[in-house]
Short mmCIF file of C-alpha atoms in Angstrom, two decimals:
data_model
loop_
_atom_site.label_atom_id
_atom_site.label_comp_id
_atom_site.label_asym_id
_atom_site.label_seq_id
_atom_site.Cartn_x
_atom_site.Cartn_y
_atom_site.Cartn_z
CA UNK A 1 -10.74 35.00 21.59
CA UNK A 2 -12.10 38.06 20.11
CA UNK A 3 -15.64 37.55 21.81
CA UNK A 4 -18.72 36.80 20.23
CA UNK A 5 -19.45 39.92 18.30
CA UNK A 6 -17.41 42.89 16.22
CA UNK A 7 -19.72 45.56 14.93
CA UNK A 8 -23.33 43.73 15.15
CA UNK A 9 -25.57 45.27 17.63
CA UNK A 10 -26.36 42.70 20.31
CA UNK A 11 -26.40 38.92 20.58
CA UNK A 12 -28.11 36.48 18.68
CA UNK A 13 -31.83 35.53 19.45
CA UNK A 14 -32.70 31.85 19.04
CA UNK A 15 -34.82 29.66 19.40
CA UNK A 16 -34.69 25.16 19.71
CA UNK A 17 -36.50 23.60 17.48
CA UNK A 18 -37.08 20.75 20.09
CA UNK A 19 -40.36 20.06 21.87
CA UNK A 20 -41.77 23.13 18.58
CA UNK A 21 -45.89 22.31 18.59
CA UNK A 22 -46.82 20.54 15.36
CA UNK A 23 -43.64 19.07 14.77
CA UNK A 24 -44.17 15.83 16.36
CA UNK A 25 -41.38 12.83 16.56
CA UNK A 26 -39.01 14.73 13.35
CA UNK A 27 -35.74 13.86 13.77
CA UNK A 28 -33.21 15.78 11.43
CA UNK A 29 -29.93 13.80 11.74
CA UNK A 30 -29.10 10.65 9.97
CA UNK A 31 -27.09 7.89 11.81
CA UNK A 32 -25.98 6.63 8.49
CA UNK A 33 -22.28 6.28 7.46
CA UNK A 34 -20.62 8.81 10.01
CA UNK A 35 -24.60 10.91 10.24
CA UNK A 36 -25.13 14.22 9.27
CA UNK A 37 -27.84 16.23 9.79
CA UNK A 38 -30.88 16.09 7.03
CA UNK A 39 -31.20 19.17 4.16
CA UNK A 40 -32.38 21.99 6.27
CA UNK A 41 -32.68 25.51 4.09
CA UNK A 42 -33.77 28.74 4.89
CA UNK A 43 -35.29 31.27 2.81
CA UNK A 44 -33.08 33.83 1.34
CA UNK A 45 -34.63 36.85 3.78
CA UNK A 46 -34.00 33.86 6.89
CA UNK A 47 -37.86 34.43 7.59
CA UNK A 48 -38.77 30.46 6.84
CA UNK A 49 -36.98 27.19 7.54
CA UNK A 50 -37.55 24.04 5.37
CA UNK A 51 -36.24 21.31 7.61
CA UNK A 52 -36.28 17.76 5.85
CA UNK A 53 -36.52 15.19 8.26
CA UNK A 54 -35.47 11.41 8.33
CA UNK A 55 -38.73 10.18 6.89
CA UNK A 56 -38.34 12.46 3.96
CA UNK A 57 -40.72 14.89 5.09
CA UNK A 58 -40.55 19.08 4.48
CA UNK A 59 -41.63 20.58 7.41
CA UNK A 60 -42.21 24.44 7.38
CA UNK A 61 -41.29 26.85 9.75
CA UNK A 62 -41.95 30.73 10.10
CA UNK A 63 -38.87 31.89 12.39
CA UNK A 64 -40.72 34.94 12.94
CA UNK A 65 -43.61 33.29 14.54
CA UNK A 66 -41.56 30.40 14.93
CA UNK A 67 -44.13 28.31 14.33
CA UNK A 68 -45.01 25.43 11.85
CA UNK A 69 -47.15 26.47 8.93
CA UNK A 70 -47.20 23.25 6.23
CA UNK A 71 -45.69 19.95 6.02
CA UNK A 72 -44.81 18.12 2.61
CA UNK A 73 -44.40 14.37 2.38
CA UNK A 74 -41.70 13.30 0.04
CA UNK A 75 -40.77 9.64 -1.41
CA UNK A 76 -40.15 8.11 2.15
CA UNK A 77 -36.15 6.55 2.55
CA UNK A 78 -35.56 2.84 2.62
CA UNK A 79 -32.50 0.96 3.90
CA UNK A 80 -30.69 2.30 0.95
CA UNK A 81 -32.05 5.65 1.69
CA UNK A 82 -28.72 7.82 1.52
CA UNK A 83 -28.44 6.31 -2.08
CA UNK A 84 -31.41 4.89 -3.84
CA UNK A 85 -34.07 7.61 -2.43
CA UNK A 86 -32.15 10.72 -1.59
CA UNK A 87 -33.20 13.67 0.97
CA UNK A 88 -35.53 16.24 -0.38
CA UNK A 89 -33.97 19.48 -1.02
CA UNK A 90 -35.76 22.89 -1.36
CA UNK A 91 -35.09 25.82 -2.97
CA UNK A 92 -37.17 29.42 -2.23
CA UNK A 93 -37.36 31.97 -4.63
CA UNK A 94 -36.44 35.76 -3.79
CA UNK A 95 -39.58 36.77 -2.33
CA UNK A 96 -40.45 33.35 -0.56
CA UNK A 97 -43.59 32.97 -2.19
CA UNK A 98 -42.89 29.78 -4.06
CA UNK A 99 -40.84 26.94 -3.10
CA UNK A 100 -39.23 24.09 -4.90
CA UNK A 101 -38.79 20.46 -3.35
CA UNK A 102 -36.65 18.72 -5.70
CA UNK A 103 -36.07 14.53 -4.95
CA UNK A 104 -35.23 13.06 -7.99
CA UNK A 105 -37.57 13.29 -10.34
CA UNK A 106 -40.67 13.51 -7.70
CA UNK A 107 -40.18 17.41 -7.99
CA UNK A 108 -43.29 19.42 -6.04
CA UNK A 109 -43.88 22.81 -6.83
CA UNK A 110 -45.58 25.01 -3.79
CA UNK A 111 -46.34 28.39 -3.41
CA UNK A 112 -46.88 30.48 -0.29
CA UNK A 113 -50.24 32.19 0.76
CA UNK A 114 -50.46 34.19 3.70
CA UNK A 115 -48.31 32.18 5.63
CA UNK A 116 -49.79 28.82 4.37
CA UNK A 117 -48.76 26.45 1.48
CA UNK A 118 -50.58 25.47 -1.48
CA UNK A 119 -49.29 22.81 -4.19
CA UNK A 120 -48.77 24.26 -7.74
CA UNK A 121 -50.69 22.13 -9.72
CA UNK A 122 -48.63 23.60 -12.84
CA UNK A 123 -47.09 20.02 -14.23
CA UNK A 124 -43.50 19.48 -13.82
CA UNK A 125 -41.30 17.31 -16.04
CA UNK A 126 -41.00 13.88 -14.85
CA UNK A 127 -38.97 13.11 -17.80
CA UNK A 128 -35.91 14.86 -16.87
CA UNK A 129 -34.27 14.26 -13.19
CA UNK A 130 -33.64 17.41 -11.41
CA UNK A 131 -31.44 16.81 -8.27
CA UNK A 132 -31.27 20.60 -7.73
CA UNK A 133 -33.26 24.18 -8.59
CA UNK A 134 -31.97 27.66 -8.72
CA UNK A 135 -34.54 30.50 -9.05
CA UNK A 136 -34.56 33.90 -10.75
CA UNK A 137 -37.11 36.10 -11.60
CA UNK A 138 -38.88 35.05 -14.64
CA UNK A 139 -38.83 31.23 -13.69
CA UNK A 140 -36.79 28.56 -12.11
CA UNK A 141 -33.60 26.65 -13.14
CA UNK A 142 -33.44 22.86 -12.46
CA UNK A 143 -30.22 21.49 -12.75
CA UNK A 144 -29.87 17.34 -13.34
CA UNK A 145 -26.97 14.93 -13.94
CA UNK A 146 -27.08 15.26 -18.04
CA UNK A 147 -28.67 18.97 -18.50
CA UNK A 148 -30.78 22.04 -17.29
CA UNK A 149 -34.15 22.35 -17.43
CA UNK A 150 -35.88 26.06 -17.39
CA UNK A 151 -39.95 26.17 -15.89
CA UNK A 152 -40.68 29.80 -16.83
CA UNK A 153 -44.48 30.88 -16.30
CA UNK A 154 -46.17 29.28 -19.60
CA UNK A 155 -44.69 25.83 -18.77
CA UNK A 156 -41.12 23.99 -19.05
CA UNK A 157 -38.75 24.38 -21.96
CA UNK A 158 -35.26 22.43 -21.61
CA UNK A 159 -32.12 23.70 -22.08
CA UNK A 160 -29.13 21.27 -23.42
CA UNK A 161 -25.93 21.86 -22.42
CA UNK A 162 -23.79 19.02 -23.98
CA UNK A 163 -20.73 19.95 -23.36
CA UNK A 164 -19.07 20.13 -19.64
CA UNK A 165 -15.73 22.53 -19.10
CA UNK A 166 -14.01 21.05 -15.93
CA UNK A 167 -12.60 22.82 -13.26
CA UNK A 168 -10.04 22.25 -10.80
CA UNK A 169 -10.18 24.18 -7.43
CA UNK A 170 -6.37 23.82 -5.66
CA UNK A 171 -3.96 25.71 -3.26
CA UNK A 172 -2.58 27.14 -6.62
CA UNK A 173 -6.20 28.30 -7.74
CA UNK A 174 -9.18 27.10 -10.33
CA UNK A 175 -7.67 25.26 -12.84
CA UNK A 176 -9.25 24.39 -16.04
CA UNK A 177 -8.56 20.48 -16.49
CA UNK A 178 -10.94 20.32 -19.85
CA UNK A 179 -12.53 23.02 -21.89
CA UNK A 180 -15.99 23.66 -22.80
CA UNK A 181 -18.00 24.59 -25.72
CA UNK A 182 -19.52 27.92 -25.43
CA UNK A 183 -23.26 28.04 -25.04
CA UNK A 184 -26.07 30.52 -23.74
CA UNK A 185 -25.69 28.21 -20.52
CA UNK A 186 -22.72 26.52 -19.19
CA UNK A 187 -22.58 23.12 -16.81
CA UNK A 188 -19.19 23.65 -14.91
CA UNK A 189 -17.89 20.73 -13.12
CA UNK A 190 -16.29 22.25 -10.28
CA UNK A 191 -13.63 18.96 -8.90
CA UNK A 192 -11.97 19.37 -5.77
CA UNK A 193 -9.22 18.08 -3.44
CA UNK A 194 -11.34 19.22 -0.54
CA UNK A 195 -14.75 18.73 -2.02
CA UNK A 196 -16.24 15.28 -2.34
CA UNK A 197 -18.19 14.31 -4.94
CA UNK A 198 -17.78 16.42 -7.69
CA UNK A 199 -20.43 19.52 -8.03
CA UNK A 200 -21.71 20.56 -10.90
CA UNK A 201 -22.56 24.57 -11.46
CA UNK A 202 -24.71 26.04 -13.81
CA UNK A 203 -23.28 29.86 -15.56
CA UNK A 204 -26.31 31.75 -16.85
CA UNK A 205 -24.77 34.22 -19.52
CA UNK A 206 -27.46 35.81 -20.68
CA UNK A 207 -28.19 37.82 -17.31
CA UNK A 208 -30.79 36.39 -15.56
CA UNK A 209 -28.78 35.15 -13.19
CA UNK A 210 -29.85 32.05 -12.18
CA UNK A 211 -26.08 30.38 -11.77
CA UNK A 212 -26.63 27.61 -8.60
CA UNK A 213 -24.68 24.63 -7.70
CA UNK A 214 -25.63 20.45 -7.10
CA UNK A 215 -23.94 18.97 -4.19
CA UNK A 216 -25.79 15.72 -4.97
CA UNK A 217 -25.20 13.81 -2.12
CA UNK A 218 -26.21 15.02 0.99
CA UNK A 219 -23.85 13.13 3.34
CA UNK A 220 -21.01 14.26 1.59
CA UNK A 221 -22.44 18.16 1.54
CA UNK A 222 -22.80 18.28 5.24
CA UNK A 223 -19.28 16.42 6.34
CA UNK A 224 -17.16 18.02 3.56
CA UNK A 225 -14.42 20.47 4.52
CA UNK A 226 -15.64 23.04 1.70
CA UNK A 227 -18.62 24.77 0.12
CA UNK A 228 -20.23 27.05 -2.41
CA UNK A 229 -22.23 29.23 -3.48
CA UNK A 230 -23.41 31.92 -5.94
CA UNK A 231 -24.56 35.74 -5.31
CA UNK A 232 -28.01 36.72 -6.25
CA UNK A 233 -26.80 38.70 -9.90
CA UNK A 234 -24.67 35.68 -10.37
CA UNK A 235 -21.29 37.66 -10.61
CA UNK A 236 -19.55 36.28 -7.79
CA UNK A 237 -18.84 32.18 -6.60
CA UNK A 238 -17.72 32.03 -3.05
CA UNK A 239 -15.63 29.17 -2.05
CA UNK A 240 -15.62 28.23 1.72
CA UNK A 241 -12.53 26.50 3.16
CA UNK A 242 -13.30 27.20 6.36
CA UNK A 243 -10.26 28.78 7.00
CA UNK A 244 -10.96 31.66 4.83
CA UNK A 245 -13.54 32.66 2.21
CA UNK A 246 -12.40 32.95 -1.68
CA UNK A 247 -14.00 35.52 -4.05
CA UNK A 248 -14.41 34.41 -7.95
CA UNK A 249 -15.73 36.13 -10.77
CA UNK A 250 -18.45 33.93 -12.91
CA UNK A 251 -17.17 35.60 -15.93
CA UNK A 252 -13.48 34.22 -15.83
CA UNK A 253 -14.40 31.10 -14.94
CA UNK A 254 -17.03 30.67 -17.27
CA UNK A 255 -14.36 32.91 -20.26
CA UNK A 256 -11.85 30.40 -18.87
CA UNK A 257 -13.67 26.98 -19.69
CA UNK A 258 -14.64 27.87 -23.12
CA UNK A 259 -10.49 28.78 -24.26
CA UNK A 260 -8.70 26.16 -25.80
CA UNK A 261 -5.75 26.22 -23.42
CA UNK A 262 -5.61 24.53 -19.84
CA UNK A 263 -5.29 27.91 -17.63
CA UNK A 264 -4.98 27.83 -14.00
CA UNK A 265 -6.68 31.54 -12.24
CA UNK A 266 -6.97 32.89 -8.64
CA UNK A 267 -9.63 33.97 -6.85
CA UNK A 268 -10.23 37.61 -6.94
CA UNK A 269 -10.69 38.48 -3.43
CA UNK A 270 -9.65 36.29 -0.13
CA UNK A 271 -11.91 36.65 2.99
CA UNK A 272 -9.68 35.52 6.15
CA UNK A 273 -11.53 33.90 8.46
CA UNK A 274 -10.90 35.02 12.61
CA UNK A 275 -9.44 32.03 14.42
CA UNK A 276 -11.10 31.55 17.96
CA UNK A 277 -10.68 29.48 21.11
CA UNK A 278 -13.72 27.72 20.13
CA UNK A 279 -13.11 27.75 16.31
CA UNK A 280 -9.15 27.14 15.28
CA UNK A 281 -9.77 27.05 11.66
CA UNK A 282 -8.17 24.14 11.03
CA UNK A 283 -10.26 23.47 7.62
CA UNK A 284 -12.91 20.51 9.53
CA UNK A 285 -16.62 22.74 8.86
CA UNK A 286 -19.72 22.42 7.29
CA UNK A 287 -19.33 26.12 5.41
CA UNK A 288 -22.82 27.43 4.25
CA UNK A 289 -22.26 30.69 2.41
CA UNK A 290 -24.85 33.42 1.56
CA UNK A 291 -25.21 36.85 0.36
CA UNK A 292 -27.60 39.26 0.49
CA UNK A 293 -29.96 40.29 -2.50
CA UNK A 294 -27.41 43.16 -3.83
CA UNK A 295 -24.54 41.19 -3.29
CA UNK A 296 -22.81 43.76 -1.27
CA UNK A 297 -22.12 41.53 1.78
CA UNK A 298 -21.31 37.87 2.26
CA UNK A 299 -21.48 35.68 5.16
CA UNK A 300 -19.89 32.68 5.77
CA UNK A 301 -19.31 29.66 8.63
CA UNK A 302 -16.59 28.65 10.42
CA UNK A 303 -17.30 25.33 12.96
CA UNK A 304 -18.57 27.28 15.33
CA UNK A 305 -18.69 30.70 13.87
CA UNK A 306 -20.50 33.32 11.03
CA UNK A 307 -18.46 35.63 9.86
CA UNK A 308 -19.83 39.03 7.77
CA UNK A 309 -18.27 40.75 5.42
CA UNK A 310 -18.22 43.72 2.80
CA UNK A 311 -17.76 42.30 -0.17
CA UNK A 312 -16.30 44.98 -1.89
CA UNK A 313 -13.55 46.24 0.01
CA UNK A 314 -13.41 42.47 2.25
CA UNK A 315 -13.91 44.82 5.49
CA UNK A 316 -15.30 42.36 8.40
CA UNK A 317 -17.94 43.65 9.41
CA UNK A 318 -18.64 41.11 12.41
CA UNK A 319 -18.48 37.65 14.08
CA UNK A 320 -20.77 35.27 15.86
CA UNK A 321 -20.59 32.50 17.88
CA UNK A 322 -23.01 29.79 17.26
CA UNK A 323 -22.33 28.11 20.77
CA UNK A 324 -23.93 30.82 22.07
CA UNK A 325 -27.11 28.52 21.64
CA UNK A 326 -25.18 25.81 23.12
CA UNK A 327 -22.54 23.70 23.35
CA UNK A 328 -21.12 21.92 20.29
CA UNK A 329 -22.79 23.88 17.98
CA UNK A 330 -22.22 23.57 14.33
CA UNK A 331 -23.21 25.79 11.75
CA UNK A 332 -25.31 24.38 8.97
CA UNK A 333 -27.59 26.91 7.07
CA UNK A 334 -27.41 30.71 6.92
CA UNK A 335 -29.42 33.55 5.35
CA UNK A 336 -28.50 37.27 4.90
CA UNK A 337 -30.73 40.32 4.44
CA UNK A 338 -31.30 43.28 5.39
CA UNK A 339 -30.31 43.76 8.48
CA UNK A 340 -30.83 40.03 9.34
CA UNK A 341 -28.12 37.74 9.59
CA UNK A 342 -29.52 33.90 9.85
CA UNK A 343 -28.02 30.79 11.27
CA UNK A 344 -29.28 26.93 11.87
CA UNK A 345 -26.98 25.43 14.11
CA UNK A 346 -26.99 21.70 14.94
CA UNK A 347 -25.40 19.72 18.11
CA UNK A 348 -23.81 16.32 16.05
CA UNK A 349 -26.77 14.24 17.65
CA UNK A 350 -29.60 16.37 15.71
CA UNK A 351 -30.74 19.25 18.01
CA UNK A 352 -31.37 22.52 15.95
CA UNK A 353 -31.51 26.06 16.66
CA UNK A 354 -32.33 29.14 15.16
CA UNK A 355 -30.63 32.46 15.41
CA UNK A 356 -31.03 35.72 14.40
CA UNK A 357 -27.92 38.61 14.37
CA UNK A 358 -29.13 42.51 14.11
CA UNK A 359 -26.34 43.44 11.77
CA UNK A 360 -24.94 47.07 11.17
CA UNK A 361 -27.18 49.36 9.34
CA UNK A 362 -25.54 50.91 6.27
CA UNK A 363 -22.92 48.05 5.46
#
């Protein structure tokens, strides 16, 4: 066991969620087919925690004052809740100052005012379902089961993306099982053997960057053996496997589902992850993923682990240990920036913590 740390300066802080003032009875684990814990997200500088809870409600966190600072009450579940009414999912933008809650088509819009949360009252579009949003800088992607929609700042405009390139993620690399028209915006539907259901990704050519990813069911996101997820400038998709990280260029995926020809390509950098006592890598995590806002480092989850790296050269740069909060720890959420490395960990009955790495200046 290599310990808990490499190169970060000094164990994790964190901080239980359990008994927090304000959050009264929330409970964020579903008992449901074989449970999983409820869509908790943190904001891209790992500053604020949107934790959905079983009743379908977005409650608001500030890690640093670890405190709650807003609640949201979405379309509350039924007995058919993991199906018919699905968990509320949110999205921040860079800057965490607004904040999309997409369920279904009841999509609220919410900005952020000196630590307290107002409602947009800017009108969304309740005529096309959005199961997931992506944000970029001059407006937000939503991303639904037959298109795109784009909210910039004068109001909603819809993008139509009619044909789908499929791809194929295997042992011998992305394969493309069905090509794809080309288009200013490209739905990708990435199909895997280790990745259940089917995602669809979005590839913004036109550099905004605003390429994100729709796990659609929730269940299946949290107890799937893989994940994904797209750096901030939108050049890179990182694949999680939980025994090691893959590396893939947007551009030759998306250059690869437009060609005529089924083409099979590897990942341009792999990211092997540290096996530990605690954490054998034997493929059975949950496997957030998240860069940082330049895309020069990537962090990713074992079971029980977060491991950092520099993207460019692959150079680990260090290793946690989320049981350090606790026994049976699993990793569920992170957030990297700065010099901030940020992890949610869960126990498998619902009890989540917080921590927060100091990571390595100038890395």
């Amino acid at each position: 066991d290599p310990g808990p740390l490499f190169e970060m300066q000094g164990n994790a802080t964190w901080h239980d969620l359990a008994g927090l003032a304000g959050l009264g009875d929330a409970k964020f684990w579903n008992p449901q087919m074989s449970g999983s814990n409820t869509a908790l997200a943190l904001s891209r500088d790992g500053r604020l925690l949107a934790a959905a809870d079983t009743r379908n409600r977005v409650w608001f966190i500030d890690l640093d004052r670890v405190s709650v600072i807003g609640r949201h009450d979405g379309m509350p579940p039924n007995a058919l809740s993991f199906s018919g009414i699905p968990t509320p999912r949110t999205t921040f933008d860079s800057a965490r100052q607004r904040t999309v809650i997409a369920q279904v088509d009841a999509t609220a819009w919410l900005t952020i005012h000196g630590g307290t949360l107002a409602v947009d009252t800017t009108p969304s579009n309740s005529r096309f379902t959005a199961v997931a949003y992506g944000c970029c800088p001059e407006g937000l992607f939503g991303l639904g089961p037959d298109g795109a929609s784009w909210r910039a700042t004068d109001g909603i405009g819809r993008l139509v993306a009619g044909d789908e390139g499929h791809l194929r993620f295997d042992a011998r690399g992305a394969t493309v099982t069905r090509p794809a028209g080309a288009a200013p915006l490209l739905l990708a539907k990435l199909d895997s053997a280790l990745l259940r259901p089917a995602v669809h990704a979005a590839f913004d050519r036109d550099g905004r960057g605003g390429a994100m990813l729709d796990t659609r069911n929730d269940f299946a996101r949290q107890n799937s053996p893989a994940n994904f997820a797209f750096s901030p400038d939108g050049r890179w998709l990182a694949r999680n496997s939980c025994r090691h990280v893959e590396l893939w260029e947007t551009a030759r995926l998306a250059s690869a589902l437009i060609g005529r020809e089924t083409v099979t390509i590897g990942p341009a950098r792999v990211l092997p992850m540290v096996p530990t006592a605690r954490d054998p890598g034997t493929g059975e995590c949950h496997g957030p993923v998240a860069f940082d806002a330049d895309a020069r480092r990537v962090a990713a989850a074992g079971l029980r682990t977060v491991h950092l790296w520099r993207v460019d050269d692959g150079h680990l740069l260090g290793l946690g240990n989320a049981e350090e909060a606790g026994f049976g720890r699993h990793v569920v959420a992170l957030a990297l920036a700065d010099r901030r490395l940020t992890a949610v960990v869960s126990t498998y009955r619902g009890a989540v913590s917080v921590g927060t790495w100091q990571t390595p200046a100038g890395n």
